[in-house]
Tab-separated table of C-alpha atoms and ligand atoms in Angstrom:
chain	number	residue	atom	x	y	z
H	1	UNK	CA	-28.928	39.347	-9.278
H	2	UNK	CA	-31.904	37.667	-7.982
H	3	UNK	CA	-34.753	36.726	-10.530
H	4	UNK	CA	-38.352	37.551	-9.316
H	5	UNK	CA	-41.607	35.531	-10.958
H	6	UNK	CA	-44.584	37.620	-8.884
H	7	UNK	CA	-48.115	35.949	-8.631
H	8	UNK	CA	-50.214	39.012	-8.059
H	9	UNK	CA	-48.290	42.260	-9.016
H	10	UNK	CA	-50.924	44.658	-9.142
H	11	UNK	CA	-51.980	43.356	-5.477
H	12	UNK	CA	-50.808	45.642	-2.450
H	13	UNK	CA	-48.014	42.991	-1.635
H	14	UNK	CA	-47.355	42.815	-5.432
H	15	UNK	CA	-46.820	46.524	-5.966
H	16	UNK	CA	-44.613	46.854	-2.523
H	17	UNK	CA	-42.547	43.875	-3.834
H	18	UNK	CA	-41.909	45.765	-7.092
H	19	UNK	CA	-41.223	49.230	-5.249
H	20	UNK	CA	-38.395	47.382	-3.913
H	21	UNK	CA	-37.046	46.129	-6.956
H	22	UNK	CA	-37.224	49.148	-8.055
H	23	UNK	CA	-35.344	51.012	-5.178
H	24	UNK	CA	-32.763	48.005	-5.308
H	25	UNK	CA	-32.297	47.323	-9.630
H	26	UNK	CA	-28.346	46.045	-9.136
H	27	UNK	CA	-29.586	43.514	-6.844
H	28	UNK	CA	-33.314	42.247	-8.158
H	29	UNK	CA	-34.738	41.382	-11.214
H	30	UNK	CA	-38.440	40.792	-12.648
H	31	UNK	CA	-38.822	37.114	-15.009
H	32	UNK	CA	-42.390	37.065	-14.633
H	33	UNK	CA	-46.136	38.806	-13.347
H	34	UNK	CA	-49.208	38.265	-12.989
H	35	UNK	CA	-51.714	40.806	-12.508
H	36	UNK	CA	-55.269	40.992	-11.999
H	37	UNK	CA	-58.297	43.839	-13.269
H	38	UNK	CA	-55.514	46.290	-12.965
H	39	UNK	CA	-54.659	46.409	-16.686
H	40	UNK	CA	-52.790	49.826	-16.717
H	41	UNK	CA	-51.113	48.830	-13.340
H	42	UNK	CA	-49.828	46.056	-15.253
H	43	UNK	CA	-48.964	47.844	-18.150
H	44	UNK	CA	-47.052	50.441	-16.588
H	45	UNK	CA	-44.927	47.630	-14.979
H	46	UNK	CA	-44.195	45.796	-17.907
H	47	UNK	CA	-43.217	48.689	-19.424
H	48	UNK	CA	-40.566	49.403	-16.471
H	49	UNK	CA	-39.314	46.030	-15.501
H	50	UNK	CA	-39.560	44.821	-18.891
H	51	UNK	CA	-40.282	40.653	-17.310
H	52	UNK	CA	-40.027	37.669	-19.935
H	53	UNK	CA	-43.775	36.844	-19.103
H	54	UNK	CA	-46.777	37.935	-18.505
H	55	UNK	CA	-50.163	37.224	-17.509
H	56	UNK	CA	-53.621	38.504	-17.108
H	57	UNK	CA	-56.724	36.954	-15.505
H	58	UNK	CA	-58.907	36.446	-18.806
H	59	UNK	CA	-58.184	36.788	-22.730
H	60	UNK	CA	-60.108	40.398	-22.712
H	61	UNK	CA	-57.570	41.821	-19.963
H	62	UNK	CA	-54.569	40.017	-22.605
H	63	UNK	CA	-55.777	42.160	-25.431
H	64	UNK	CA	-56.121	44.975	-23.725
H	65	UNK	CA	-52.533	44.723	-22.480
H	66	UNK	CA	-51.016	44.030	-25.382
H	67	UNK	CA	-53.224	46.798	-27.109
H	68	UNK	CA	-51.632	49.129	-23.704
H	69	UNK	CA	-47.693	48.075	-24.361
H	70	UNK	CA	-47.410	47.028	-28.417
H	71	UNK	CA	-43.650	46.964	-28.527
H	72	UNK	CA	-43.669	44.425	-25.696
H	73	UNK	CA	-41.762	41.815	-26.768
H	74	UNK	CA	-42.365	39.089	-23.987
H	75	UNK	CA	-44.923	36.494	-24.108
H	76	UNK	CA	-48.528	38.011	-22.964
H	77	UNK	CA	-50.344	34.748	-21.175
H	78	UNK	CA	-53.988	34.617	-19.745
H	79	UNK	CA	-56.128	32.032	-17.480
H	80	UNK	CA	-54.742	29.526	-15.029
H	81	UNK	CA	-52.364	28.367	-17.472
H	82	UNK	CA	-51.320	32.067	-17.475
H	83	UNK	CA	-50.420	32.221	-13.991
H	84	UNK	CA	-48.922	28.273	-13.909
H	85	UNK	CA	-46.698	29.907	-16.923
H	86	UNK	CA	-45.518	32.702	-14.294
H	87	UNK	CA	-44.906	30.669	-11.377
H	88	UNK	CA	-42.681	27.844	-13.544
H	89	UNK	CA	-40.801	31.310	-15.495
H	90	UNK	CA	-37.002	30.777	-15.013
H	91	UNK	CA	-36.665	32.359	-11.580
H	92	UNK	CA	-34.568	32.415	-8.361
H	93	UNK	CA	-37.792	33.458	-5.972
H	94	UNK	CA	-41.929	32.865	-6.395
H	95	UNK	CA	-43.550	35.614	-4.748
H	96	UNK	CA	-47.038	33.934	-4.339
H	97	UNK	CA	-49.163	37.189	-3.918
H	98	UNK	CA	-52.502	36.142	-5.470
H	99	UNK	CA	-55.642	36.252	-3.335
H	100	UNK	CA	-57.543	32.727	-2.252
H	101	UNK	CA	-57.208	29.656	-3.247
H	102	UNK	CA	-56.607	30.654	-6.965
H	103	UNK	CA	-52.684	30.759	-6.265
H	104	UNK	CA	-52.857	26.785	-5.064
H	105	UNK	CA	-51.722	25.326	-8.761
H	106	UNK	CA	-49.548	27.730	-9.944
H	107	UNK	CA	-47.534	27.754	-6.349
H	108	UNK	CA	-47.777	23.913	-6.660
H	109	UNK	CA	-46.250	23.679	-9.835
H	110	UNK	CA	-43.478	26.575	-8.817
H	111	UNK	CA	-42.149	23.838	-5.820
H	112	UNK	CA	-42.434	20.934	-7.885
H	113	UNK	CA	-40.085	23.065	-10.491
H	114	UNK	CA	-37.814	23.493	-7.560
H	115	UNK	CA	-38.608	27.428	-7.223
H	116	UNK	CA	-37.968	29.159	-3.407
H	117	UNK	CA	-41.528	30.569	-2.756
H	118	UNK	CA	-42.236	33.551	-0.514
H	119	UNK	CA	-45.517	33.258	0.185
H	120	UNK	CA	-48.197	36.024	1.317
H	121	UNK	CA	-51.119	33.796	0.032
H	122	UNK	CA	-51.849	32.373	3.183
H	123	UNK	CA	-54.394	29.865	1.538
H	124	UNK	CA	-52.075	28.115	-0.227
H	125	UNK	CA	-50.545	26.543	3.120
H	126	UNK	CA	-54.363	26.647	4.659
H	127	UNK	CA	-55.601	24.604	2.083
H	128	UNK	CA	-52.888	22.504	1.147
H	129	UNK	CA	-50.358	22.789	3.586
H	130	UNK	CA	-49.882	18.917	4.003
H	131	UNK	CA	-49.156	18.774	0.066
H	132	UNK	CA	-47.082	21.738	-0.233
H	133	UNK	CA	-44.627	20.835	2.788
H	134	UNK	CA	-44.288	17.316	1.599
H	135	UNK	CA	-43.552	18.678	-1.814
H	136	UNK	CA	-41.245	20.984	-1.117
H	137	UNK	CA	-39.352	18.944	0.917
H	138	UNK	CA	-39.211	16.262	-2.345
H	139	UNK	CA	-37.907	19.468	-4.545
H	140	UNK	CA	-35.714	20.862	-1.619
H	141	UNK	CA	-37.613	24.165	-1.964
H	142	UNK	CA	-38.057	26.599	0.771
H	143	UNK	CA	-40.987	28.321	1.499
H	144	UNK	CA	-39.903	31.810	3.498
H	145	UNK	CA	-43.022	33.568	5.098
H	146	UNK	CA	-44.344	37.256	3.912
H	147	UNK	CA	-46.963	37.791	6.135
H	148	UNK	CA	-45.984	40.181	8.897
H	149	UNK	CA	-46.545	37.642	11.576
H	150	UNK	CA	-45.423	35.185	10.117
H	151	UNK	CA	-42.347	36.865	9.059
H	152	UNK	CA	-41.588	38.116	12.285
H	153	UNK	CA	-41.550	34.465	14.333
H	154	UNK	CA	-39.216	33.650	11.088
H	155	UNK	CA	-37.001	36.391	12.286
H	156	UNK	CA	-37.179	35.863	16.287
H	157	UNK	CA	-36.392	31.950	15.119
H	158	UNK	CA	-33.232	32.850	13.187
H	159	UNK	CA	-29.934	31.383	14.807
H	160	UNK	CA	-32.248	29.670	17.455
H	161	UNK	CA	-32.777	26.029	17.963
H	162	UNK	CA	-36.299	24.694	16.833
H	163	UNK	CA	-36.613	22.538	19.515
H	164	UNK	CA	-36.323	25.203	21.777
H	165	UNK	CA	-39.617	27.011	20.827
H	166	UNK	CA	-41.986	26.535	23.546
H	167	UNK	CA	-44.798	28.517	21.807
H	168	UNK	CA	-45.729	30.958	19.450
H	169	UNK	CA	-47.778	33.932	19.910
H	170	UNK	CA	-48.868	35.419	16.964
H	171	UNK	CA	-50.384	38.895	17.421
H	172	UNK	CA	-53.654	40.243	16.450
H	173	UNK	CA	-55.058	44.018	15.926
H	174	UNK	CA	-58.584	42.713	16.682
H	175	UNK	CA	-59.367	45.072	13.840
H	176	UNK	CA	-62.491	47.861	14.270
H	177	UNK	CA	-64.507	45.857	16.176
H	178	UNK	CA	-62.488	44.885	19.348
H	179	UNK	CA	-64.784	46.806	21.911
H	180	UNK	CA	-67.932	46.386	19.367
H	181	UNK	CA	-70.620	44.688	21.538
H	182	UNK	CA	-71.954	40.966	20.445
H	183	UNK	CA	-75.672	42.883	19.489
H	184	UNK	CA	-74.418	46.093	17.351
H	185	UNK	CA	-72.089	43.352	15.463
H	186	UNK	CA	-75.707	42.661	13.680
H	187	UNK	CA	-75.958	45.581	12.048
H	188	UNK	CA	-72.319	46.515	11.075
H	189	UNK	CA	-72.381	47.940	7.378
H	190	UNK	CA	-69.739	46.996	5.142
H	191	UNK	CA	-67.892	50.672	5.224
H	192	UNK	CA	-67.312	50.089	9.177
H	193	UNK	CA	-65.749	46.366	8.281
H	194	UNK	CA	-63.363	47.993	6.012
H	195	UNK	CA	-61.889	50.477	7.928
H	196	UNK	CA	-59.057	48.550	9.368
H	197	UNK	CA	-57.251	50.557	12.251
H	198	UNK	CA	-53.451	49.915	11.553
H	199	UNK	CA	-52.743	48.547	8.523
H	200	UNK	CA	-54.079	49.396	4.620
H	201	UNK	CA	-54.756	46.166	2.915
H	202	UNK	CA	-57.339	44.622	0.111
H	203	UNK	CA	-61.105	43.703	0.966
H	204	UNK	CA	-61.309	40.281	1.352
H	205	UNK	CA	-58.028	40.443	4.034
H	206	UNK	CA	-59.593	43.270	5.479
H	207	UNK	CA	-63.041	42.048	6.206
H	208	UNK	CA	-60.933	38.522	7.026
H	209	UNK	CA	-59.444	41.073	9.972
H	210	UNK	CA	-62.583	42.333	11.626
H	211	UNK	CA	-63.793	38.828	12.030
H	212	UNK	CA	-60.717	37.360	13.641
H	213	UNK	CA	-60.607	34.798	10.501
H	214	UNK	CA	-57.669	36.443	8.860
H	215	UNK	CA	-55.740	35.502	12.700
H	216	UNK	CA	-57.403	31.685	12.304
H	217	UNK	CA	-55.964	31.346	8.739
H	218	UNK	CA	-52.810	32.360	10.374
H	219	UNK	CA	-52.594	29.589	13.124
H	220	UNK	CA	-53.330	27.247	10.024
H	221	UNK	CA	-50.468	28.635	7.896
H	222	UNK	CA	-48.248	28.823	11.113
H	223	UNK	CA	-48.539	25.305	11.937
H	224	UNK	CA	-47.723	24.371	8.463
H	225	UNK	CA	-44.574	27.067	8.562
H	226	UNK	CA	-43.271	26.370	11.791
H	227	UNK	CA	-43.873	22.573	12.825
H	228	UNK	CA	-45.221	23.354	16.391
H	229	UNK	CA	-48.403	21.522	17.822
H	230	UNK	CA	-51.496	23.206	17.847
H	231	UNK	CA	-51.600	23.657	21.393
H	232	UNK	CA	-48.731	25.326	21.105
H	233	UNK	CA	-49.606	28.896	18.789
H	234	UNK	CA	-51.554	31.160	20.768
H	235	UNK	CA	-53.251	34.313	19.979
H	236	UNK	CA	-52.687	37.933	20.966
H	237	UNK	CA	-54.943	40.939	20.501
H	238	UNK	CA	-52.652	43.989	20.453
H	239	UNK	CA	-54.492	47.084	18.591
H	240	UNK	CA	-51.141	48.725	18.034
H	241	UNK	CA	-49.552	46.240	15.540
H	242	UNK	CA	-46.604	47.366	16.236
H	243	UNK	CA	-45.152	43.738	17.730
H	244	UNK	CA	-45.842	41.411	14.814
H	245	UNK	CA	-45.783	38.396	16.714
H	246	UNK	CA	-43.232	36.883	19.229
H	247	UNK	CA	-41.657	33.289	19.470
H	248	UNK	CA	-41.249	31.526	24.007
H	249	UNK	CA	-38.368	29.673	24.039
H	250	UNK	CA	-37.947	27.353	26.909
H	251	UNK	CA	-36.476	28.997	29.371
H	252	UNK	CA	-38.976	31.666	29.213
H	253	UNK	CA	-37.561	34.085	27.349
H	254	UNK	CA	-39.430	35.555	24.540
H	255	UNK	CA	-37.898	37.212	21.256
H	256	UNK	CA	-40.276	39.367	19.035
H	257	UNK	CA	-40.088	41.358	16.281
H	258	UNK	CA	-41.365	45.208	16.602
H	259	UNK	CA	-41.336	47.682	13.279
H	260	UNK	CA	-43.842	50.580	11.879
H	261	UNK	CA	-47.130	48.239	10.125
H	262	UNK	CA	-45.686	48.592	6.606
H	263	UNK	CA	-45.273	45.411	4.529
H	264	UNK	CA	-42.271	46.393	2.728
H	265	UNK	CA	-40.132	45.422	5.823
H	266	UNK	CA	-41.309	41.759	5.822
H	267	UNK	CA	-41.108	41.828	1.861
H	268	UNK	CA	-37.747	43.174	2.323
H	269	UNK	CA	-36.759	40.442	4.200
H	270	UNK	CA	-36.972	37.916	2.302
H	271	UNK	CA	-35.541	39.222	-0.726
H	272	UNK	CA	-32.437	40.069	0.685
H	273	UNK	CA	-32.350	37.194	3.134
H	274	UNK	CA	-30.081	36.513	4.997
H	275	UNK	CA	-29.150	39.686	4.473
H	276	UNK	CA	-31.159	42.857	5.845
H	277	UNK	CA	-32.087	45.662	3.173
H	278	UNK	CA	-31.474	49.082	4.029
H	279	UNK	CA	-34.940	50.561	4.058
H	280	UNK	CA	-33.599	54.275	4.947
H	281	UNK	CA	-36.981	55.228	3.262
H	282	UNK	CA	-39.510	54.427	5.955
H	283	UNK	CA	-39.618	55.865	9.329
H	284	UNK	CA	-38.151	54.765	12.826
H	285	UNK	CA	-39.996	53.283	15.245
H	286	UNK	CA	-40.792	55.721	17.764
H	287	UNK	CA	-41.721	53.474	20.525
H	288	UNK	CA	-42.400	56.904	22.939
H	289	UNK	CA	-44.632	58.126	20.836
H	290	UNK	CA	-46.356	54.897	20.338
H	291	UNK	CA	-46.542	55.236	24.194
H	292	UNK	CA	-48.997	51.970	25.269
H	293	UNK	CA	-48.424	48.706	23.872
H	294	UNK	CA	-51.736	46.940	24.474
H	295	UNK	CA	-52.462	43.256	25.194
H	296	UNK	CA	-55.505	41.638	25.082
H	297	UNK	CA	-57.397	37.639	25.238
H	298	UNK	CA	-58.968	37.114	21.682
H	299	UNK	CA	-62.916	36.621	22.471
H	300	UNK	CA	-64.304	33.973	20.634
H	301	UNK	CA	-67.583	34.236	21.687
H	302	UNK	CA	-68.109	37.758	19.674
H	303	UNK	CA	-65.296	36.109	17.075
H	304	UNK	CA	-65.916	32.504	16.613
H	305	UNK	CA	-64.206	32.238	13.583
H	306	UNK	CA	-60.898	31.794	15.704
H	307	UNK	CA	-62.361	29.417	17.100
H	308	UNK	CA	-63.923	27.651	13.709
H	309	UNK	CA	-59.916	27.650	12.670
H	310	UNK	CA	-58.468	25.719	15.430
H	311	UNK	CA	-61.474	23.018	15.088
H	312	UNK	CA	-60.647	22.419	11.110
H	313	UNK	CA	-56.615	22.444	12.142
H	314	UNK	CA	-57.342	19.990	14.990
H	315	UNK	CA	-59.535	18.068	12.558
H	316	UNK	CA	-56.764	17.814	9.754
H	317	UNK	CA	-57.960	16.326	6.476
H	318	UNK	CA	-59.865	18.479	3.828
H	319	UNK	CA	-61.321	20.840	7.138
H	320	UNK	CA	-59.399	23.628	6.479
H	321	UNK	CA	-59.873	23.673	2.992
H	322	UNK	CA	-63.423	23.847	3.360
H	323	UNK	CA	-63.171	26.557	5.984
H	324	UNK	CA	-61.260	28.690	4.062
H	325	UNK	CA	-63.669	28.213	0.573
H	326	UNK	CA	-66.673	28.922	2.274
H	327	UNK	CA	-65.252	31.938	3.745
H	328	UNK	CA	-63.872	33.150	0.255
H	329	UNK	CA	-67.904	32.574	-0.467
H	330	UNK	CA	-69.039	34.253	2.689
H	331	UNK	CA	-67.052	37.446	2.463
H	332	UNK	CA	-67.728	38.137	-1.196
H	333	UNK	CA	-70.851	38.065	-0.650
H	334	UNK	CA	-70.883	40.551	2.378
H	335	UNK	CA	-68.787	42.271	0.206
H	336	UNK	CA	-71.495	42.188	-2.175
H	337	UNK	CA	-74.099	43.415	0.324
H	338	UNK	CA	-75.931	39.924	-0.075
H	339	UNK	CA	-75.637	38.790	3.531
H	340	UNK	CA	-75.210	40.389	6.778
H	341	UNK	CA	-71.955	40.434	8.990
H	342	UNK	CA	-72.929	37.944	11.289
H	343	UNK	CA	-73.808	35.923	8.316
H	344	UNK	CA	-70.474	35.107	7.161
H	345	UNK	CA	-69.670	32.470	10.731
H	346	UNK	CA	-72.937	30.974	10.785
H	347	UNK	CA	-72.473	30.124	6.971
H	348	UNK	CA	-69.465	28.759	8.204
H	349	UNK	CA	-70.472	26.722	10.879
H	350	UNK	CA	-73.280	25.353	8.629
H	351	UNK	CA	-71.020	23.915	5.886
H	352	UNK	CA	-68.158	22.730	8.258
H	353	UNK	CA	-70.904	20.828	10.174
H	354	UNK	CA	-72.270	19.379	6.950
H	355	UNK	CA	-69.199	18.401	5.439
H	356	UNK	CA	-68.070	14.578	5.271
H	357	UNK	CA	-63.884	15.308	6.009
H	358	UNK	CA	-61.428	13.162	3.627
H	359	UNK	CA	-58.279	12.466	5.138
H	360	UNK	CA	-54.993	12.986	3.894
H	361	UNK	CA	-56.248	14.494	0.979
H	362	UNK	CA	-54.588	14.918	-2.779
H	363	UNK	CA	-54.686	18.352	-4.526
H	364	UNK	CA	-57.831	16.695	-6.646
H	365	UNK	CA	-59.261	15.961	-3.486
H	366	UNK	CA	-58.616	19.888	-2.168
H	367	UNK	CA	-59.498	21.525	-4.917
H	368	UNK	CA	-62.933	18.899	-4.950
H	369	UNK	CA	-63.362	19.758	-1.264
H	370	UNK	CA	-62.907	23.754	-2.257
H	371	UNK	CA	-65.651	23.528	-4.834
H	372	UNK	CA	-67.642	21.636	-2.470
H	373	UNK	CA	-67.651	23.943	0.203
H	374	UNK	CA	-68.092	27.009	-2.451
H	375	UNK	CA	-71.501	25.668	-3.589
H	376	UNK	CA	-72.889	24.854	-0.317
H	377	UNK	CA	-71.349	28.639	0.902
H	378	UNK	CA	-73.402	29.780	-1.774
H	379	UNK	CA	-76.551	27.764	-1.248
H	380	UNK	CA	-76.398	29.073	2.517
H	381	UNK	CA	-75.983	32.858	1.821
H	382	UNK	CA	-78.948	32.547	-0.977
H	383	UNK	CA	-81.393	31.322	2.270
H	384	UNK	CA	-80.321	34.001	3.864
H	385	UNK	CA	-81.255	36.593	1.462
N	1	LIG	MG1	-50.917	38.858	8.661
């Protein structure tokens, strides 16, 4: 029986994770969750996997849960200590499923308690990746991948020899904008930006798509997963997402990892690894009726915040953390119909230029550099009201 503690349960990756356990209840188990806004989400699965702990994003959404399940007999926790009390539950597996950099402490403190982590909160490794891999290699906790791509180079590197890999190409859809010209990408409205072709995911990941940053926060988590050089993870557009992203060994051959877009097969994964679930559930692939498998060159001229990713990985230190905070900023408040589309790079640009980068940072330093960039994210998107 393997013991879950999820960080983000009423999240799209949080309820997949728990459809599992639900489809496979002789082999998982749920210690802990932590849920967002979605009180009666998170009632109804405290009421069904009955976990040890609980927690809710404020006080209010804590009395209203325990107002939703009275005969719960678990601990009902709320705030950042909340979700630190989740992460640390007694657990075999951390799924780290919260959105931004929100899940940094509570993953932290999950590795330094010598918890496995699969992780689909790709900030955690974007911020802190330095911290996290040092930490974890202190604890001797692994850290198993949950994004799709990320997953899938994890698979096409199982049984092979890391120093094999001559690159990695992760794989991108390009999202609904990939034949959008440079001048209508002005005047996108926020409906268009969140109508992602292939796969059905939460706002902030989906807008992250249509700009190319959710792919740049990828190379950053990748290079933290996989130990490669930055030279060395390359980027893919391929509308279908249907390859998830493919490992070059070197003697040329290349080994990736094809499947329907549906994140219970990554989730699946991991909780069974190393052994495979049997997901008889979910569709083939039908590979003929998928017909053309598309390639294309990422443009970074209509989708420079690729490009903005590489520069803060190349520049190492607090740059990424910054990045990735001022994005958090930028996107909430396109979400929030306070800036336009085009907005959310340039308010990047602006605070990466202005910002003074610290070197080998400590979390205080991150989580300074986060709040840093936050402000000034916010002081740029007010100008350009
Ligand atoms: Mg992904």
């Amino acid at each position: 029986m393997r013991r879950l503690a999820i960080l983000g349960s009423t999240g799209s990756i949080g309820t997949t994770t728990l459809g599992l356990v639900d489809r496979f209840r002789d082999r998982f188990s749920v210690a802990s969750l932590a849920g967002g806004r979605n009180i009666e989400r998170l009632a109804e699965q405290v009421r069904s996997f009955e976990p040890a702990v609980v927690a809710t994003g404020d006080e209010e959404g804590a009395e209203k849960l325990r107002s939703l399940v009275p005969d719960f007999a678990g601990e009902i926790v709320a705030g950042g200590e909340g979700l630190v009390r989740v992460a640390t539950a007694d657990a075999d597996l951390l799924i780290s499923a919260l959105v931004g950099a929100l899940g940094l402490r509570p993953t932290l403190a999950a590795i330094e308690a010598g918890t496995d982590v699969a992780l689909a909160n790709k900030e955690v490794l974007v911020v802190a990746g330095e911290l996290m891999k040092s930490t974890a290699q202190r604890s001797g906790v692994k850290i198993f991948p949950l994004d799709s791509e990320h997953n899938a180079i994890f698979q096409a590197m199982h049984g092979q020899n890391r120093s094999e890999v001559k690159r990695i190409i992760l794989t991108a859809s390009g999202g609904p904008f990939l034949h959008t010209p440079r001048q209508e990408l002005e005047s996108v409205t926020l409906e268009q930006a969140l109508k992602h072709p292939t796969w059905k995911m939460g706002d902030k990941i989906t807008i992250d798509s249509s700009t190319l940053m959710n792919k740049g926060l990828e190379v950053i988590e990748a290079f933290w997963f996989f130990d490669v050089p930055v030279d060395e993870i390359d980027v893919v557009i391929h509308p279908q997402s249907i390859v998830h992203s493919m490992v070059e060994y070197i003697d040329g051959s290349v080994i990736a990892q094809l499947g329907i877009p549906d994140m219970a097969v990554p989730i699946s994964y991991i909780l069974g690894y190393p052994e495979r679930l049997p997901l008889s559930h979910l569709p083939s692939l039908d590979l003929v009726k998928a017909g053309k498998l598309e390639f294309h060159a990422p443009d970074t001229e209509r989708f420079p915040c690729l490009r903005l990713a590489y520069d803060a990985l190349r520049a190492r230190g607090t740059a990424s953390a910054v990045l990735n905070g001022a994005n958090e900023i930028a996107v909430a408040s396109f979400l929030d119909g306070r800036i336009a589309y085009l907005d959310i790079p340039r308010i990047l640009e602006g605070v990466l230029e202005e910002h003074p980068r610290v070197d080998g940072p400590d979390l205080g330093q991150l989580i300074e550099a986060d709040r840093w960039s936050r402000e000034r994210a916010r002081a740029l998107a007010a100008d350009r009201r």
